[in-house]
CSV table of C-alpha atoms in Angstrom, one decimal:
chain,number,residue,atom,x,y,z
A,181,MET,CA,114.8,81.9,91.4
A,182,ILE,CA,111.2,83.4,90.6
A,183,LYS,CA,110.2,83.7,93.9
A,184,PRO,CA,113.0,86.1,95.6
A,185,LEU,CA,112.1,88.4,92.8
A,186,VAL,CA,108.7,87.9,93.3
A,187,ARG,CA,109.1,88.8,97.0
A,188,GLU,CA,111.5,91.8,96.3
A,189,ILE,CA,109.2,93.5,94.1
A,190,LEU,CA,106.2,92.7,96.4
A,191,SER,CA,108.2,94.6,99.3
A,192,LYS,CA,108.8,97.7,96.9
A,193,PHE,CA,104.8,98.0,95.2
A,194,GLY,CA,102.4,95.5,97.7
A,195,ARG,CA,102.0,98.3,100.2
A,196,LEU,CA,101.6,95.2,102.6
A,197,SER,CA,100.6,96.2,106.4
A,198,ILE,CA,102.2,92.8,106.5
A,199,ALA,CA,106.5,92.4,106.2
A,200,VAL,CA,106.7,90.0,103.0
A,201,PRO,CA,109.4,88.4,105.0
A,202,GLU,CA,106.5,87.0,107.5
A,203,LEU,CA,104.8,85.5,104.0
A,204,SER,CA,104.4,82.4,103.4
A,205,ASP,CA,104.9,81.6,99.6
A,206,ASP,CA,100.9,80.4,100.5
A,207,SER,CA,99.8,83.6,102.2
A,208,ASP,CA,97.2,85.6,100.9
A,209,LEU,CA,97.9,88.8,99.6
A,210,TYR,CA,94.6,90.9,100.0
A,211,ASN,CA,94.6,89.1,104.0
A,212,ALA,CA,97.7,90.9,104.0
A,213,GLY,CA,96.8,94.6,102.8
A,214,LEU,CA,97.8,94.1,99.5
A,215,THR,CA,94.9,97.0,97.6
A,216,SER,CA,93.3,96.7,93.4
A,217,LEU,CA,95.3,99.9,93.8
A,218,ALA,CA,98.5,98.2,94.6
A,219,THR,CA,98.3,95.0,92.5
A,220,VAL,CA,98.0,97.5,89.0
A,221,GLY,CA,102.0,98.8,90.7
A,222,LEU,CA,102.8,95.3,92.0
A,223,MET,CA,102.0,93.9,88.2
A,224,LEU,CA,103.8,96.6,85.7
A,225,ALA,CA,106.9,96.2,88.2
A,226,LEU,CA,106.6,92.3,87.6
A,227,GLU,CA,106.3,92.3,84.0
A,228,GLY,CA,109.8,94.7,83.7
A,229,GLN,CA,111.3,92.9,85.9
A,230,PHE,CA,111.0,89.5,83.7
A,231,ASN,CA,110.0,90.8,80.7
A,232,VAL,CA,106.5,89.2,80.1
A,233,GLU,CA,102.9,90.6,79.9
A,234,PHE,CA,100.4,89.4,81.9
A,235,PRO,CA,97.4,88.4,79.6
A,236,ASP,CA,93.7,89.4,80.0
A,237,SER,CA,93.4,85.7,80.3
A,238,LEU,CA,95.5,86.2,84.2
A,239,LEU,CA,94.4,89.1,85.0
A,240,SER,CA,92.5,88.3,88.0
A,241,ARG,CA,92.5,88.9,92.0
A,242,LYS,CA,93.8,84.9,92.1
A,243,THR,CA,96.2,85.5,90.1
A,244,PHE,CA,97.5,87.9,92.6
A,245,SER,CA,96.6,85.8,95.1
A,246,SER,CA,100.3,84.8,96.6
A,247,ILE,CA,103.4,84.4,96.4
A,248,GLU,CA,103.7,81.3,94.9
A,249,GLU,CA,100.1,82.4,92.0
A,250,ILE,CA,102.8,84.8,91.1
A,251,ALA,CA,105.4,83.1,91.0
A,252,GLY,CA,103.3,80.2,88.5
A,253,ALA,CA,101.6,82.5,86.0
A,254,ILE,CA,105.0,84.2,85.6
A,255,GLU,CA,106.0,80.7,84.9
A,256,GLN,CA,103.1,80.4,82.8
A,257,ILE,CA,103.8,83.5,80.2
A,258,SER,CA,107.4,82.7,79.8
A,259,ASN,CA,107.3,79.4,78.7
A,260,LYS,CA,104.9,80.3,75.9
């Protein structure tokens, strides 16, 4: 349930040069055009959608590098 919502938010806020449906769950989002500025907007949208707050320990390029990584981070935060 998390990944489809991540994909929806990514398509709205990611400003990618590749369409989100063309990406696999482990595709590198930075290679697909994600910028550091777009990452901030994406993070804020994800926090609002999932009612979570990304801790400093997860504010890294790796966390937002793929749909799989984002979903894993949200699951980790939600289980705390």
